[in-house]
Coordinates of C-alpha atoms in Angstrom, one line a residue:
X1 CA -54.5 130.0 143.7
X2 CA -51.8 130.6 141.2
X3 CA -52.0 134.0 139.4
X4 CA -50.4 135.5 136.3
X5 CA -48.2 138.3 137.7
X6 CA -46.7 139.6 134.6
X7 CA -46.0 139.4 130.9
X8 CA -42.5 139.9 129.3
X9 CA -42.2 140.2 125.6
X10 CA -38.8 140.1 123.9
X11 CA -37.8 141.3 120.4
X12 CA -35.3 138.6 119.5
X13 CA -33.5 138.7 116.2
X14 CA -30.9 136.3 114.7
X15 CA -28.6 137.6 111.9
X16 CA -29.4 134.8 109.4
X17 CA -29.0 137.3 106.5
X18 CA -25.2 137.1 106.9
X19 CA -25.2 133.4 105.7
X20 CA -28.2 133.8 103.3
X21 CA -30.2 131.3 105.4
X22 CA -33.8 131.8 104.6
X23 CA -33.2 133.6 101.3
X24 CA -35.8 133.3 98.6
X25 CA -37.1 135.3 95.6
X26 CA -39.3 137.6 97.8
X27 CA -37.2 137.7 101.0
X28 CA -33.6 138.2 100.1
X29 CA -32.0 139.2 103.4
X30 CA -34.2 138.1 106.3
X31 CA -33.0 138.0 109.9
X32 CA -35.1 135.2 111.5
X33 CA -36.8 136.8 114.5
X34 CA -39.4 136.1 117.2
X35 CA -41.7 138.2 119.3
X36 CA -41.2 136.0 122.3
X37 CA -43.7 136.0 125.1
X38 CA -43.1 134.8 128.7
X39 CA -46.2 134.5 130.9
X40 CA -45.0 134.8 134.6
X41 CA -46.9 133.5 137.7
X42 CA -46.5 133.7 141.4
X43 CA -45.8 129.9 141.4
X44 CA -43.4 127.6 139.5
X45 CA -45.5 127.5 136.3
X46 CA -44.7 129.7 133.3
X47 CA -45.8 129.9 129.7
X48 CA -43.7 130.5 126.6
X49 CA -44.8 131.4 123.1
X50 CA -43.8 133.5 120.1
X51 CA -44.7 134.5 116.6
X52 CA -42.2 134.6 113.7
X53 CA -41.0 137.5 111.6
X54 CA -37.8 138.2 109.5
X55 CA -36.4 141.3 111.2
X56 CA -37.5 144.9 111.0
X57 CA -41.0 145.3 112.3
X58 CA -40.6 142.5 114.9
X59 CA -41.0 145.2 117.5
X60 CA -44.5 145.9 116.2
X61 CA -45.4 142.3 116.7
X62 CA -43.9 142.4 120.2
X63 CA -46.1 145.4 121.1
X64 CA -49.2 143.7 119.7
X65 CA -48.5 140.8 121.9
X66 CA -48.1 143.0 124.9
X67 CA -51.5 144.6 124.1
X68 CA -53.2 141.2 123.8
X69 CA -51.6 139.8 127.0
X70 CA -52.3 142.8 129.2
X71 CA -55.8 141.5 130.3
X72 CA -54.3 138.3 131.6
X73 CA -52.3 139.9 134.4
X74 CA -53.8 139.3 137.8
X75 CA -56.0 136.4 136.5
X76 CA -56.3 132.9 138.1
X77 CA -54.2 130.5 136.1
X78 CA -56.5 127.5 136.5
X79 CA -59.5 129.5 135.4
X80 CA -57.7 130.6 132.3
X81 CA -56.3 127.2 131.3
X82 CA -59.6 125.4 132.0
X83 CA -61.3 127.6 129.5
X84 CA -58.9 128.3 126.6
X85 CA -61.7 128.6 124.2
X86 CA -63.3 131.3 126.3
X87 CA -60.0 133.1 126.8
X88 CA -59.3 133.0 123.0
X89 CA -62.8 134.4 122.3
X90 CA -62.2 137.2 124.9
X91 CA -58.9 138.3 123.5
X92 CA -60.1 138.0 119.9
X93 CA -63.1 140.2 120.6
X94 CA -61.1 143.2 121.9
X95 CA -62.8 145.7 119.6
X96 CA -60.0 148.2 119.5
X97 CA -57.3 145.7 118.6
X98 CA -59.7 143.9 116.3
X99 CA -60.2 147.2 114.4
X100 CA -56.5 147.1 113.4
X101 CA -57.0 143.7 111.7
X102 CA -59.4 142.2 111.9
X103 CA -57.8 138.8 112.4
X104 CA -54.8 139.5 110.1
X105 CA -51.5 141.1 110.1
X106 CA -49.4 142.3 113.0
X107 CA -52.4 142.2 115.5
X108 CA -53.1 138.5 114.6
X109 CA -49.4 137.6 114.9
X110 CA -49.4 139.1 118.4
X111 CA -52.5 137.1 119.3
X112 CA -50.7 134.0 118.1
X113 CA -47.8 134.6 120.4
X114 CA -49.9 135.1 123.5
X115 CA -52.2 132.1 122.8
X116 CA -49.1 129.9 122.0
X117 CA -47.8 130.8 125.5
X118 CA -51.1 129.9 127.1
X119 CA -51.2 126.5 125.4
X120 CA -47.6 126.0 126.4
X121 CA -48.6 126.7 130.0
X122 CA -51.6 124.4 129.8
X123 CA -49.3 121.5 128.6
X124 CA -46.8 122.2 131.3
X125 CA -49.5 122.2 134.0
X126 CA -50.7 118.8 132.6
X127 CA -47.1 117.5 132.6
X128 CA -47.3 116.4 128.9
X129 CA -46.2 117.7 125.5
X130 CA -48.8 119.7 123.7
X131 CA -49.5 117.0 121.1
X132 CA -50.4 114.6 123.8
X133 CA -52.5 117.2 125.7
X134 CA -54.6 117.6 122.5
X135 CA -54.7 113.9 121.8
X136 CA -56.1 113.3 125.2
X137 CA -59.0 115.8 124.8
X138 CA -62.4 114.5 123.9
X139 CA -64.0 115.5 120.5
X140 CA -66.3 117.8 122.4
X141 CA -63.5 119.5 124.3
X142 CA -61.5 120.0 121.1
X143 CA -64.5 121.6 119.2
X144 CA -65.2 123.8 122.3
X145 CA -61.8 125.4 121.9
X146 CA -61.8 125.5 118.1
X147 CA -62.7 128.8 116.5
X148 CA -65.6 127.9 114.1
X149 CA -66.9 131.4 113.6
X150 CA -67.7 132.3 110.0
X151 CA -67.3 128.6 109.0
X152 CA -70.7 127.1 109.3
X153 CA -71.2 127.1 105.5
X154 CA -68.2 124.8 105.2
X155 CA -68.1 123.0 108.6
X156 CA -70.7 122.9 111.4
X157 CA -70.0 122.0 115.0
X158 CA -71.8 118.7 114.6
X159 CA -69.7 117.8 111.6
X160 CA -66.5 118.7 113.5
X161 CA -67.4 116.5 116.4
X162 CA -68.3 113.6 114.1
X163 CA -64.9 113.9 112.3
X164 CA -63.1 113.7 115.6
X165 CA -65.3 110.9 116.9
X166 CA -64.4 108.8 113.9
X167 CA -60.7 108.8 114.8
X168 CA -61.0 108.7 118.6
X169 CA -61.2 104.9 119.2
X170 CA -57.9 104.3 117.3
X171 CA -55.8 107.2 118.5
X172 CA -53.5 105.0 120.6
X173 CA -52.8 102.8 117.6
X174 CA -51.5 105.7 115.6
X175 CA -49.3 107.0 118.5
X176 CA -47.8 103.5 118.6
X177 CA -47.3 103.6 114.8
X178 CA -45.4 106.9 115.0
X179 CA -43.2 105.5 117.8
X180 CA -42.5 102.4 115.8
X181 CA -41.6 104.2 112.6
X182 CA -39.4 106.7 114.4
X183 CA -41.6 109.8 114.2
X184 CA -43.5 112.0 111.8
X185 CA -42.1 112.3 108.2
X186 CA -40.5 115.6 107.2
X187 CA -38.8 117.2 104.3
X188 CA -35.9 119.6 104.3
X189 CA -35.6 123.1 102.9
X190 CA -32.2 123.7 104.4
X191 CA -30.4 122.9 101.1
X192 CA -32.5 125.1 98.8
X193 CA -32.2 128.7 99.9
X194 CA -31.9 130.9 96.8
X195 CA -28.7 132.7 98.0
X196 CA -26.6 129.6 98.2
X197 CA -23.9 128.8 95.7
X198 CA -24.3 125.8 93.4
X199 CA -21.5 124.1 95.3
X200 CA -23.2 124.6 98.6
X201 CA -26.5 123.5 97.1
X202 CA -25.0 120.3 95.8
X203 CA -23.2 119.5 99.1
X204 CA -26.3 120.1 101.2
X205 CA -28.5 118.1 98.9
X206 CA -26.1 115.1 99.2
X207 CA -26.2 115.5 102.9
X208 CA -30.0 115.4 102.8
X209 CA -29.9 112.2 100.8
X210 CA -27.4 110.7 103.2
X211 CA -29.6 111.6 106.2
X212 CA -32.6 109.8 104.8
X213 CA -34.8 112.5 103.3
X214 CA -37.1 111.4 100.6
X215 CA -38.4 115.0 100.0
X216 CA -36.5 118.2 99.5
X217 CA -37.6 121.7 98.6
X218 CA -35.8 124.4 96.5
X219 CA -36.6 128.1 96.3
X220 CA -37.4 129.4 92.8
X221 CA -38.7 132.5 91.0
X222 CA -35.9 135.0 90.7
X223 CA -34.4 133.9 87.4
X224 CA -35.6 131.1 85.2
X225 CA -32.2 130.1 83.8
X226 CA -30.9 129.9 87.4
X227 CA -33.9 127.8 88.4
X228 CA -33.4 125.4 85.5
X229 CA -29.7 125.0 86.4
X230 CA -30.4 124.5 90.1
X231 CA -33.2 122.0 89.6
X232 CA -31.0 120.1 87.2
X233 CA -28.4 119.9 90.0
X234 CA -31.0 118.7 92.4
X235 CA -32.2 115.9 90.2
X236 CA -28.6 114.8 89.6
X237 CA -28.0 114.5 93.3
X238 CA -31.4 113.2 94.7
X239 CA -32.4 111.2 91.6
X240 CA -35.9 110.8 90.2
X241 CA -37.5 108.7 93.0
X242 CA -37.2 111.4 95.6
X243 CA -39.9 114.1 95.7
X244 CA -38.7 117.6 94.7
X245 CA -40.8 120.6 95.7
X246 CA -40.4 124.2 94.5
X247 CA -41.4 127.4 96.3
X248 CA -41.8 130.8 94.6
X249 CA -42.7 132.8 97.8
X250 CA -45.5 134.8 96.1
X251 CA -43.4 136.6 93.4
X252 CA -45.5 135.8 90.3
X253 CA -48.7 137.0 88.9
X254 CA -51.0 134.2 87.8
X255 CA -50.1 134.0 84.1
X256 CA -46.4 134.2 84.9
X257 CA -46.8 131.4 87.5
X258 CA -48.4 129.2 85.0
X259 CA -45.7 129.9 82.4
X260 CA -42.8 129.6 84.8
X261 CA -44.0 126.3 86.3
X262 CA -44.5 124.9 82.8
X263 CA -40.9 125.7 82.0
X264 CA -39.8 123.7 85.1
X265 CA -42.2 120.8 84.6
X266 CA -39.4 118.6 83.1
X267 CA -38.0 118.3 86.6
X268 CA -41.2 116.8 87.8
X269 CA -41.9 119.1 90.8
X270 CA -44.2 117.5 93.4
X271 CA -45.7 120.9 94.2
X272 CA -45.3 124.6 93.5
X273 CA -45.6 126.5 96.7
X274 CA -47.0 130.1 97.0
X275 CA -47.1 130.6 93.2
X276 CA -48.9 134.0 93.6
X277 CA -50.5 136.3 96.2
X278 CA -51.5 134.4 99.3
X279 CA -54.9 136.1 99.3
X280 CA -55.7 135.2 95.7
X281 CA -58.1 132.2 96.1
X282 CA -59.2 132.2 92.4
X283 CA -55.7 132.8 91.2
X284 CA -54.5 129.7 93.0
X285 CA -57.4 127.8 91.5
X286 CA -56.4 128.9 88.0
X287 CA -52.8 127.9 88.6
X288 CA -53.8 124.6 90.0
X289 CA -56.0 123.8 86.9
X290 CA -53.2 124.9 84.5
X291 CA -50.2 123.1 86.1
X292 CA -51.8 119.8 87.1
X293 CA -50.5 117.1 87.8
X294 CA -48.0 119.3 89.6
X295 CA -49.7 120.2 93.0
X296 CA -50.3 123.6 94.3
X297 CA -49.5 124.4 98.0
X298 CA -49.9 127.5 100.1
X299 CA -50.8 128.7 103.5
X300 CA -47.8 130.0 105.4
X301 CA -49.2 133.5 104.8
X302 CA -52.8 132.4 105.2
X303 CA -54.0 135.2 107.4
X304 CA -56.9 133.4 109.0
X305 CA -59.3 130.4 108.9
X306 CA -61.7 132.2 106.6
X307 CA -59.1 132.4 103.8
X308 CA -58.5 128.7 104.2
X309 CA -62.2 128.0 104.1
X310 CA -62.3 129.7 100.7
X311 CA -59.2 127.9 99.4
X312 CA -60.9 124.6 100.3
X313 CA -64.3 125.6 98.9
X314 CA -62.8 126.7 95.6
X315 CA -60.7 123.6 95.2
X316 CA -57.7 126.0 94.9
X317 CA -55.0 123.9 96.6
X318 CA -53.7 120.4 96.7
X319 CA -51.7 120.9 100.0
X320 CA -52.5 123.1 103.0
X321 CA -49.5 124.7 104.6
X322 CA -50.8 126.4 107.7
X323 CA -48.4 128.3 109.9
X324 CA -48.3 127.8 113.7
X325 CA -47.4 131.4 114.4
X326 CA -49.6 133.3 111.8
X327 CA -52.9 131.7 112.6
X328 CA -54.0 132.6 116.1
X329 CA -52.6 129.4 117.8
X330 CA -54.3 126.1 118.5
X331 CA -57.8 127.5 118.5
X332 CA -57.7 128.6 114.9
X333 CA -55.4 125.9 113.7
X334 CA -57.9 123.2 114.9
X335 CA -60.5 124.8 112.7
X336 CA -58.3 124.6 109.7
X337 CA -57.3 121.0 110.3
X338 CA -60.9 120.0 110.6
X339 CA -61.9 121.7 107.4
X340 CA -58.9 120.1 105.6
X341 CA -60.2 116.7 106.9
X342 CA -63.6 117.4 105.5
X343 CA -62.3 118.6 102.1
X344 CA -59.7 115.8 102.0
X345 CA -56.7 118.2 101.6
X346 CA -53.4 117.0 103.2
X347 CA -51.9 119.4 105.7
X348 CA -48.2 119.9 105.4
X349 CA -47.4 122.7 107.8
X350 CA -44.9 125.5 107.0
X351 CA -41.9 125.6 109.3
X352 CA -39.2 127.7 107.7
X353 CA -38.3 130.1 110.5
X354 CA -36.9 130.3 114.0
X355 CA -38.8 128.0 116.4
X356 CA -41.5 127.0 113.9
X357 CA -40.2 123.4 113.6
X358 CA -40.4 123.1 117.4
X359 CA -44.1 124.0 117.2
X360 CA -45.3 122.2 114.0
X361 CA -44.0 118.8 115.1
X362 CA -46.7 118.9 117.7
X363 CA -49.4 119.9 115.2
X364 CA -48.6 117.2 112.7
X365 CA -48.4 114.5 115.2
X366 CA -51.8 115.5 116.6
X367 CA -53.3 115.7 113.1
X368 CA -52.3 112.1 112.4
X369 CA -53.4 110.8 115.8
X370 CA -56.7 112.6 116.1
X371 CA -57.9 114.3 112.9
X372 CA -56.7 113.0 109.6
X373 CA -55.6 109.5 110.7
X374 CA -53.4 109.3 107.6
X375 CA -49.8 109.9 106.5
X376 CA -50.6 109.6 102.8
X377 CA -49.0 112.4 100.9
X378 CA -48.3 114.2 104.1
X379 CA -44.8 115.6 105.1
X380 CA -43.9 118.5 107.4
X381 CA -41.2 121.0 106.7
X382 CA -37.9 121.1 108.5
X383 CA -35.0 123.6 108.4
X384 CA -31.8 123.0 110.2
X385 CA -31.4 126.5 111.7
X386 CA -31.3 127.9 115.2
X387 CA -32.6 124.9 117.2
X388 CA -29.7 125.3 119.6
X389 CA -31.4 128.3 121.1
X390 CA -34.3 126.3 122.5
X391 CA -34.6 124.4 125.8
X392 CA -36.4 121.5 124.2
X393 CA -35.3 121.6 120.5
X394 CA -36.9 119.4 117.9
X395 CA -35.1 116.2 117.0
X396 CA -35.0 114.8 113.4
X397 CA -33.7 111.4 112.7
X398 CA -33.7 109.6 109.3
X399 CA -36.2 112.2 107.9
X400 CA -38.6 112.0 110.8
X401 CA -39.6 114.3 113.6
X402 CA -39.0 112.3 116.8
X403 CA -42.1 112.6 119.1
X404 CA -41.5 115.3 121.7
X405 CA -41.6 114.0 125.2
X406 CA -41.1 117.1 127.4
X407 CA -44.1 119.0 128.9
X408 CA -45.1 122.1 126.9
X409 CA -45.1 123.4 123.3
X410 CA -41.3 123.3 122.9
X411 CA -41.4 127.1 122.7
X412 CA -39.1 128.1 125.5
X413 CA -35.9 129.8 124.5
X414 CA -32.6 129.7 126.4
X415 CA -32.2 132.7 128.6
X416 CA -28.6 133.2 127.3
X417 CA -29.9 133.2 123.7
X418 CA -32.5 135.8 124.5
X419 CA -30.0 138.0 126.3
X420 CA -27.5 137.7 123.4
X421 CA -30.0 138.3 120.5
X422 CA -32.5 140.7 122.1
X423 CA -32.9 143.7 119.8
X424 CA -31.4 146.3 120.0
X425 CA -29.5 146.0 123.2
X426 CA -28.6 142.3 123.4
X427 CA -24.9 141.4 123.3
X428 CA -24.8 140.5 119.6
X429 CA -26.6 143.6 118.4
X430 CA -24.8 146.0 120.7
X431 CA -21.5 144.6 119.5
X432 CA -22.5 144.9 115.9
X433 CA -23.3 148.6 116.4
X434 CA -20.0 149.2 118.1
X435 CA -18.1 147.7 115.1
X436 CA -20.2 149.5 112.5

């Protein structure tokens, strides 16, 4: 019997604020960070997972992950991994931790890190990448692990099984299709951070075109004149056939969002992302009605599946941008994918942050193979930052995520990177203090 013998949680922070990577109208100086969980056993198996933050406060998420993981120590690995639905429900029902949420904020981020590590371990035990582990599960098995609590007015268990059964006979065909086309389509945000100079913006946009991207995204919302100038540069470089998305990162009130997007409409944005508060369902619906045919996208700060249920029910969004480290891992993510299928809303996951690209490639591949069965108007985010710190980094070629082949959730970080960027005593941060 293999047993979980310990849990180590690292507060890992990268100084991305120095180069303005990740800068936007709301978050001007973020240091991409991860509350990184390692589940240790008395055998060769381990599990790796994380949640994403942008610097100060990452230690709070790390502590929340420790609190969630503590009940796993001493437990039989096979018993845990054979019942990931039950383990999820057990950890989610911890009344004292739940009181601090419930199912939102720091506590939910910590839950995501721990469950991500368990799903990584399950994939490693099976010897397959996570997307394939999920694609090989039966509809009943998938629904058994999905968190469908509070959703029955939008999606019942029987409906969920039926949606998955519809796609099950042709899963292999879609895997073959992705392999033939070179992977799952993605867009790049790497050119569009708000803190970049016009010269850097122009250069990176040209590189994106040269690398085969048909979709690019720019940050907006700090200054309208600057946005008009930057979007004009973007159209000069990428032309008018490529899709151009814009992202306000929640900085506007609803009327301001409508007015600002109207002023940028001449550049034909494909979508406006996070136009207002991520919790404002009716506000998103109002923006969507006013700015159509420009689409409305949101979800990276969608706190839980219930918020997504309301966004779908209200017809508030055109694109669902769930986040692999804010929702409580695969169990909750499955529920959102299934609702998106029922309400016919494309899922285009958020991936702007350390390690998120590594995770979401698995989710998007699984969605196409087993849930949506479609690539129509679907594209997943990619940012070209910090992949060198992962054991199994994502690979993007010609604007596509190449299908991961290594066992796991691609979440394991290099030990040297953890040692260097652990906060506050890793090599980089200790050196920075010495110089200050």
